[in-house]
Short mmCIF file of N, CA and C in Angstrom, two decimals:
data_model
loop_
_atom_site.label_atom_id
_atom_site.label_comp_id
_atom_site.label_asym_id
_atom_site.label_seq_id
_atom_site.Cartn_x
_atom_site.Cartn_y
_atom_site.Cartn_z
N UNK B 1 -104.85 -73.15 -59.72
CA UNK B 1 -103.67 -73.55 -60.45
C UNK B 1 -103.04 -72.33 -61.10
N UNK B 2 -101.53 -72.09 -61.06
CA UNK B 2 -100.99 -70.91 -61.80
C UNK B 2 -100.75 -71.54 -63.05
N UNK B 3 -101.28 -70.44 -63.92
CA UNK B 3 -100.34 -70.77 -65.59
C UNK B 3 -99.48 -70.03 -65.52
N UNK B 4 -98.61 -70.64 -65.81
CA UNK B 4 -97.11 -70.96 -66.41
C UNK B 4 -96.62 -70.65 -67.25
N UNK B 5 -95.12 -70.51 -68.00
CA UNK B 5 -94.34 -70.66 -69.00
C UNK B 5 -93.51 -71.54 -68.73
N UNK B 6 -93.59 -72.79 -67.99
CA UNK B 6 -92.61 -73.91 -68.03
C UNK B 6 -92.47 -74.76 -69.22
N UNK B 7 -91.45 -75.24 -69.72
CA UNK B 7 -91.39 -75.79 -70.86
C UNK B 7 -91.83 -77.70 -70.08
N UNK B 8 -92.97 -78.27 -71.01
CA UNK B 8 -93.14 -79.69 -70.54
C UNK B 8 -91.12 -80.32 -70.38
N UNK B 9 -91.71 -81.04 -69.34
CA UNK B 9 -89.87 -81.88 -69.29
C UNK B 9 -90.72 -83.49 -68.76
N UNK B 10 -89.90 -84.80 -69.96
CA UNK B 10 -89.73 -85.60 -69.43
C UNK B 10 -89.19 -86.34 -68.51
N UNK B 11 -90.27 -86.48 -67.33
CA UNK B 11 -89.41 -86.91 -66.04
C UNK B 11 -91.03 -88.25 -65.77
N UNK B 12 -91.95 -88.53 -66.17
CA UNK B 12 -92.95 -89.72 -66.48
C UNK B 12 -92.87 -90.71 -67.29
N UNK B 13 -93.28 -91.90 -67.18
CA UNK B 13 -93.14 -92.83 -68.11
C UNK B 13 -94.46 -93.16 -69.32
N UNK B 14 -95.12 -92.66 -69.03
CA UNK B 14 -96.60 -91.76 -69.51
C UNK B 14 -96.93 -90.53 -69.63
N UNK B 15 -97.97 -89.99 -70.54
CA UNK B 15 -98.20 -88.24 -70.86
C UNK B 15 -100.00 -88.61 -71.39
N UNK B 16 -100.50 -87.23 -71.08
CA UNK B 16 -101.08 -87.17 -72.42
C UNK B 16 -101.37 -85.72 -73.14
N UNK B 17 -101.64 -85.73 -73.87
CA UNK B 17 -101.68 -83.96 -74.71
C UNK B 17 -102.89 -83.99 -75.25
N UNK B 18 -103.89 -82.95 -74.60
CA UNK B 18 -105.11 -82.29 -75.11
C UNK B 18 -104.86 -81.15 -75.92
N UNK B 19 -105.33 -81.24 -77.04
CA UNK B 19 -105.61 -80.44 -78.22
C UNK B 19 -106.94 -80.02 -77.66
N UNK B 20 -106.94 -78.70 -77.54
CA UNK B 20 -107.72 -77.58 -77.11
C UNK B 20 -108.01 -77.07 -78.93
N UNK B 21 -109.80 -76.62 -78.57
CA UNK B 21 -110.07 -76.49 -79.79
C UNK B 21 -111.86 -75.62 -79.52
N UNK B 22 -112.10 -75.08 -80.29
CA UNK B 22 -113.81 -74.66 -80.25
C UNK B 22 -114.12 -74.87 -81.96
N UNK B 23 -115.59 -74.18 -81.93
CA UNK B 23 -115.96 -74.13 -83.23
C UNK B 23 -114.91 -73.92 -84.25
N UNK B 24 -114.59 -72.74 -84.21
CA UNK B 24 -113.71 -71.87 -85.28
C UNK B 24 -112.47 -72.51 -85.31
N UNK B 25 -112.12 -73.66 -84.51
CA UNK B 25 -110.49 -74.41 -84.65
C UNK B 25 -110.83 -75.47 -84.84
N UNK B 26 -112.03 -76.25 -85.03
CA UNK B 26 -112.07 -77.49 -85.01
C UNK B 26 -111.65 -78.45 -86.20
N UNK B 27 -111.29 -78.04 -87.42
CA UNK B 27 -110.85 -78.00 -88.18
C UNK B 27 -109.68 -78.35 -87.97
N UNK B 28 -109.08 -77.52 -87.94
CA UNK B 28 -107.82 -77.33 -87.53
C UNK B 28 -107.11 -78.05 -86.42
N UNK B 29 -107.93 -78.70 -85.48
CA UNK B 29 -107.70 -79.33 -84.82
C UNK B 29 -107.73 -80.90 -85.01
N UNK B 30 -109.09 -81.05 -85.79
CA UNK B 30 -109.02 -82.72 -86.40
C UNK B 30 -108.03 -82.91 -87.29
N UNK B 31 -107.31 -81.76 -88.22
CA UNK B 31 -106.48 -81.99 -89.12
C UNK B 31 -104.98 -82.66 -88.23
N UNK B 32 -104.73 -81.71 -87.01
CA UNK B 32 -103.49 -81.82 -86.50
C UNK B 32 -103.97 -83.38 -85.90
N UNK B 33 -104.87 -83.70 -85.42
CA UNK B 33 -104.68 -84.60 -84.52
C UNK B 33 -104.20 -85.82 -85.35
N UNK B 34 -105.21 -86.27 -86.63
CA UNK B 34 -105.30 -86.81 -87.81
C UNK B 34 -103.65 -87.09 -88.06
N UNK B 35 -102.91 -85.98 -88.49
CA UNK B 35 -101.71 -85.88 -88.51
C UNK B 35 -100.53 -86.70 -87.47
N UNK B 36 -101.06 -86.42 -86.35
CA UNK B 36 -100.66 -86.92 -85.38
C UNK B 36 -100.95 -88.90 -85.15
N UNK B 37 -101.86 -88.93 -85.60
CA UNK B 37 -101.86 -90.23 -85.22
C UNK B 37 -101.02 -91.15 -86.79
N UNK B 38 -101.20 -90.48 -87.90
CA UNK B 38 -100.44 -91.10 -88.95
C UNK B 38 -98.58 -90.80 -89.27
N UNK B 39 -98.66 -89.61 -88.39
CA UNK B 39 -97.38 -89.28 -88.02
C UNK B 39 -96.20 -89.89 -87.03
N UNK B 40 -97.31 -90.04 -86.11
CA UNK B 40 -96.49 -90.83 -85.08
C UNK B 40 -97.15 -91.90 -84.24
N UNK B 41 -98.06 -92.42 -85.16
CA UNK B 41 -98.53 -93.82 -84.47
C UNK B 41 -99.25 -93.71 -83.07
N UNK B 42 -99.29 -92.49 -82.75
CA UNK B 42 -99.81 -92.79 -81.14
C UNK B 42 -101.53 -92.89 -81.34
N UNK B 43 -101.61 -93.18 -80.12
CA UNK B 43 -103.30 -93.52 -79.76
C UNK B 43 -103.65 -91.99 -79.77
N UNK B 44 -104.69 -91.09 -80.34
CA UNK B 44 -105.57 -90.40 -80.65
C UNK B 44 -106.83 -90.82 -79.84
N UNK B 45 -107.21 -90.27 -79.17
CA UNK B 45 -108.66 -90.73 -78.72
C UNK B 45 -109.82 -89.57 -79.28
N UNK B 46 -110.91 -89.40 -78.79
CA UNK B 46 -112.10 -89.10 -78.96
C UNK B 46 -112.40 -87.73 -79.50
N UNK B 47 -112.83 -87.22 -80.61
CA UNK B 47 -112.88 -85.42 -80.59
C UNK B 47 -114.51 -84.92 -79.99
N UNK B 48 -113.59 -84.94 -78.66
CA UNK B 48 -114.75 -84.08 -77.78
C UNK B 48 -115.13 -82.47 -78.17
N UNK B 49 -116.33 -82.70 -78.87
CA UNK B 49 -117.17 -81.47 -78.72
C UNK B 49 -117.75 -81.09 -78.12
N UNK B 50 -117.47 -80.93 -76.66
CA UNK B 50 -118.27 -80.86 -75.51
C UNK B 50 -117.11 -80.35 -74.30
N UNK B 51 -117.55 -80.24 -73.33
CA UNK B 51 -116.48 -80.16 -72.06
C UNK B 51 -116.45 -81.28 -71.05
N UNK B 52 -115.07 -82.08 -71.39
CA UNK B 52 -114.67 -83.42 -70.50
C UNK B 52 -113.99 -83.33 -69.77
N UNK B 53 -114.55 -83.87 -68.42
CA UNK B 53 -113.26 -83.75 -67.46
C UNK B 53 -113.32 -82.29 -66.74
N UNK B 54 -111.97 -81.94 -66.19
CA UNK B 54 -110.90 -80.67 -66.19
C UNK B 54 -110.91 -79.70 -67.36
N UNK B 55 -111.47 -79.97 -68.10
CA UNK B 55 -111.05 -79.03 -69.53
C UNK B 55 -112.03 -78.30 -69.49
N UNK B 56 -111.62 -77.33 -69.91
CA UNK B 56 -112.43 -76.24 -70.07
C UNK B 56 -113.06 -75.95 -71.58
N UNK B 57 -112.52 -76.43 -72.46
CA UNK B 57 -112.44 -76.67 -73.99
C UNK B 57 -112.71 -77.79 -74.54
N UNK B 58 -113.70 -77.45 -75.41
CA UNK B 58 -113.46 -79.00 -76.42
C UNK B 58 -112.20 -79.25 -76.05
N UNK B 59 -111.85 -80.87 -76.65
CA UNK B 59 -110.73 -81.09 -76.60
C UNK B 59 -110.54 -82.90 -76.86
N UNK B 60 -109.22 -82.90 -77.38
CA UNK B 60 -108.77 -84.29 -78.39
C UNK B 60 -107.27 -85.04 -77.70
N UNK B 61 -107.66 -86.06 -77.00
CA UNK B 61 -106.47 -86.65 -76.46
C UNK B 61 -105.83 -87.60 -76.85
N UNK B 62 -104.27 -86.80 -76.54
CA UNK B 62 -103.44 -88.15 -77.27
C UNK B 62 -102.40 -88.24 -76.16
N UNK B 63 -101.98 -90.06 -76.12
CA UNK B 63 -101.59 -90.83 -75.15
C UNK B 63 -100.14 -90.72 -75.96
N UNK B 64 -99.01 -90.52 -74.81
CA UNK B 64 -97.90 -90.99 -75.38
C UNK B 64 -96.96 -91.45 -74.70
N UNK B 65 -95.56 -91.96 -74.43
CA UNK B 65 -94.65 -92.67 -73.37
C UNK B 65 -93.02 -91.29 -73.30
N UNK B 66 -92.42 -91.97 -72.55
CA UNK B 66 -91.16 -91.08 -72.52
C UNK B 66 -90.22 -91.32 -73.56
N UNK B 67 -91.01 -92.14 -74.25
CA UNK B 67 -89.71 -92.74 -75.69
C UNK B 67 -90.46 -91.85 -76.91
N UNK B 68 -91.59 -91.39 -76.77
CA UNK B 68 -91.90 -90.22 -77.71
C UNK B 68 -91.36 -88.90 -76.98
N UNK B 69 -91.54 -88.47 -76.27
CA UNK B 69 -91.77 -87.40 -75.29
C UNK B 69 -90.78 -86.57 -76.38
N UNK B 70 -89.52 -86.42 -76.67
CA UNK B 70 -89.04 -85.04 -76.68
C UNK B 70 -89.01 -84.66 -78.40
N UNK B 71 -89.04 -85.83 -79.49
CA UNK B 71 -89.52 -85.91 -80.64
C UNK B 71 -91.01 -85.04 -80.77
N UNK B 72 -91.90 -86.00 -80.14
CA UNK B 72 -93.50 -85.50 -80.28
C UNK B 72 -93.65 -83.94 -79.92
N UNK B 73 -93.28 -83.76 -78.37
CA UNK B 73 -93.43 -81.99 -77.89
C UNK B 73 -92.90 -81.29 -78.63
N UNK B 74 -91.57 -81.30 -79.62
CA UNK B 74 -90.84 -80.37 -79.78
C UNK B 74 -91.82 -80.31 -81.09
N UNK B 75 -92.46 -81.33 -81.71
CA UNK B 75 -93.06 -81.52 -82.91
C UNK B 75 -94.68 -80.60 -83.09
N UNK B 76 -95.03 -81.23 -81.86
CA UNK B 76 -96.33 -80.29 -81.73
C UNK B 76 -96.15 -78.61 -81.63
N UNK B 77 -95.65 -78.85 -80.69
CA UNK B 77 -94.98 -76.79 -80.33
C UNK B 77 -95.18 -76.31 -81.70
N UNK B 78 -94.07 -77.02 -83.15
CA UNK B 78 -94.15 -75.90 -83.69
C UNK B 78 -95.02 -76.20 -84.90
N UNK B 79 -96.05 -77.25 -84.63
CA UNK B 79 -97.15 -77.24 -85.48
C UNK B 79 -98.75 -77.18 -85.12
N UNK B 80 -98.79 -76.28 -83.66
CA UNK B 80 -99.90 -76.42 -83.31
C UNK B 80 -100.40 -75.40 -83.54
N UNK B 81 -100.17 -74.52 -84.69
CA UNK B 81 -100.39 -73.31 -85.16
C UNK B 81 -101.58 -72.62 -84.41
N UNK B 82 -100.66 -72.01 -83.15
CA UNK B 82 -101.71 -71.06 -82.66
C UNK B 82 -103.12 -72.06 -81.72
N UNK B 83 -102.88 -73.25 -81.40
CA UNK B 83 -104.09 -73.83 -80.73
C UNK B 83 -103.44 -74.26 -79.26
N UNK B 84 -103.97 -74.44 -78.79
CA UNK B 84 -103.63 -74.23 -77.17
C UNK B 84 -103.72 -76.00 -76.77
N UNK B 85 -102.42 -76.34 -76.43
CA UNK B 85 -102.44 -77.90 -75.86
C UNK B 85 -101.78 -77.96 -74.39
N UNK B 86 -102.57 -79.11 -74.19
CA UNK B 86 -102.55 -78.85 -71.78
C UNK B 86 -101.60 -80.40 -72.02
N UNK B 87 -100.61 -80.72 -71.66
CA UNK B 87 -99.65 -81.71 -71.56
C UNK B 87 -99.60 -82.10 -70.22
N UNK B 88 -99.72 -83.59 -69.34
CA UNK B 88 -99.71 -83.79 -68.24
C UNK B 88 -98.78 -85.18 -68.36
N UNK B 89 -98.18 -85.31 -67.06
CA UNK B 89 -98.37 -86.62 -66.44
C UNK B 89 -99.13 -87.67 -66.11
N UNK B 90 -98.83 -88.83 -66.45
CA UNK B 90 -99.94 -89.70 -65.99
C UNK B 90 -99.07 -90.61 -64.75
N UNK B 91 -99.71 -90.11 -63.67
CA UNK B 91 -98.55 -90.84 -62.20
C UNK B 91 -99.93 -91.73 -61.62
N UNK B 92 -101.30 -91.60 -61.31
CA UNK B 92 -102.21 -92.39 -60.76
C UNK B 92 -102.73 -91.28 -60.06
N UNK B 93 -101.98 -89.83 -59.97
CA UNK B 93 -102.54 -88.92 -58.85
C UNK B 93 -103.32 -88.13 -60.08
N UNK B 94 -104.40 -87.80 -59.98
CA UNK B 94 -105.10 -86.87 -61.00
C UNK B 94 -104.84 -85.62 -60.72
N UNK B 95 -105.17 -85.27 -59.19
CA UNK B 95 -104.57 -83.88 -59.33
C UNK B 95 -103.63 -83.69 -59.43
N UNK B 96 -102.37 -84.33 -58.62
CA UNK B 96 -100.78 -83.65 -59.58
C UNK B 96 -100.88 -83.81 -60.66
N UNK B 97 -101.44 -84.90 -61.03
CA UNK B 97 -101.08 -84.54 -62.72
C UNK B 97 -101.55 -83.35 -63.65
N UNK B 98 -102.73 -82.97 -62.88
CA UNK B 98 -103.45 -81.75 -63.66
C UNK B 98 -102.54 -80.54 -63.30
N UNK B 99 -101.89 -80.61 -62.10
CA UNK B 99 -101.29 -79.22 -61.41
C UNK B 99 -99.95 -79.31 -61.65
N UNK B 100 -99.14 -80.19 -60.34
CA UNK B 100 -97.59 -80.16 -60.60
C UNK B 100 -97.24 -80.90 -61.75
N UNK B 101 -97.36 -81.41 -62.53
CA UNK B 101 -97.07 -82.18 -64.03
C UNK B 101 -97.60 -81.69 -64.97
N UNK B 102 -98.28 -80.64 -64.73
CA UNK B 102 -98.79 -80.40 -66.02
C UNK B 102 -98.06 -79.24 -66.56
N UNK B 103 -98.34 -78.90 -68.10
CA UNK B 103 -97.48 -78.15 -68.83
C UNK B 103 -98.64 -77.42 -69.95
N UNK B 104 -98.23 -76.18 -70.43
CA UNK B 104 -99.00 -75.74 -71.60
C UNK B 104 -98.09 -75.34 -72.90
N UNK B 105 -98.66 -75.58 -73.91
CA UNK B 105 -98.10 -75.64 -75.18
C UNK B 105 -98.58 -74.37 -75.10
N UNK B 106 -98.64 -72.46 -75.46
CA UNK B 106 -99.65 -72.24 -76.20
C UNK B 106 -100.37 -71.40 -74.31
N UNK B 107 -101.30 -70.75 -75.10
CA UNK B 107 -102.23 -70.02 -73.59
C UNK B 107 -102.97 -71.03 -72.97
N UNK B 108 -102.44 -71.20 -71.56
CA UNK B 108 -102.89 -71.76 -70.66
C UNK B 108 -103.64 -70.79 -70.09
N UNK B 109 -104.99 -72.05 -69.98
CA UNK B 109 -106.13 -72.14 -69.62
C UNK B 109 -106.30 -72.68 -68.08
N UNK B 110 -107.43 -72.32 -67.02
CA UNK B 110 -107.92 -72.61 -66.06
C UNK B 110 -108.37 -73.79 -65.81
N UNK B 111 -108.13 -74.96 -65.48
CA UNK B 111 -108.79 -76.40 -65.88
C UNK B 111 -110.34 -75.96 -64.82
N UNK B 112 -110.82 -76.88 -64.95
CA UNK B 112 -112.05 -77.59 -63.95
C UNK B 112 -111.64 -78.10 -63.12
N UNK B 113 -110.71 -77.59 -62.07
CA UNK B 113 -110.32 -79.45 -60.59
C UNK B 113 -111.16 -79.40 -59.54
N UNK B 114 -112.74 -78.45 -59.67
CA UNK B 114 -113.55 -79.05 -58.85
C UNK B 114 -113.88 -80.72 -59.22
N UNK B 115 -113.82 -81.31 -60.49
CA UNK B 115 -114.15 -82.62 -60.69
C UNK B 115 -113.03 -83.27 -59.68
N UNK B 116 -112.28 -83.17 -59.65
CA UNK B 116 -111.29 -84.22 -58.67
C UNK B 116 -111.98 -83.63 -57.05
N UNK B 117 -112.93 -82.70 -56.60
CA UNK B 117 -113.09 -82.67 -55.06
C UNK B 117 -112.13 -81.20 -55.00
N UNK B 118 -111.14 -80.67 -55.83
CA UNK B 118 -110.39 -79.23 -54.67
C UNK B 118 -112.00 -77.72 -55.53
N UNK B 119 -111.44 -77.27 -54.31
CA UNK B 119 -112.67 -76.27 -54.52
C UNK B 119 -111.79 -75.04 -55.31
N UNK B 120 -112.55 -73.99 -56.10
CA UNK B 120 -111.03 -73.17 -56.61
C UNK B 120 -111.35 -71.89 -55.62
#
């Protein structure tokens, strides 16, 4: 997968945004997410301290639709002080969504897509 400087664009009717995080951000990361779910109501899921999935990073997912999309991104961008978030599509295809739909807030990272079967 190439990283990018594409700016995420709503063109899905679904997303979700991993908050990328380790020891030394985790903090910082439960705070934003925390924020995030009292901020804007969305579903927050699980703070993985571990490596799930594609991710290469801890990491904290939040579900959102195209009726948040350009409120929420523009919101995170400039409060993700310095933490690295992987923004995708949710279409049913896992790998486009990890590859052609996906977007980085922040330094993009290498996912894992041996879990979906491509070899890197």
């Amino acid at each position: 997968m190439t990283l990018d400087d594409r700016a995420p664009i709503n063109r899905h009717k679904a997303y979700h945004a991993h908050v990328y995080f380790d020891a030394s951000t985790a903090e910082q990361a439960r705070t934003l997410c925390n924020t995030i779910k009292e901020t804007f109501d969305l579903p927050v899921g699980r703070f993985h301290e571990k490596l799930v999935g594609p991710h290469p990073c801890w990491s904290c997912q939040i579900t959102f639709g195209t009726r948040d999309f350009d409120a929420f991104i523009s919101w995170l961008d400039a409060n993700r002080n310095g933490l690295t978030i992987f923004v995708h599509g949710l279409t049913g295809d896992d790998v486009k969504d990890h590859t052609d739909y996906a977007y980085w807030l922040g330094q993009g990272v290498e996912l894992n897509l041996s879990v979906f079967g491509i070899n890197p």
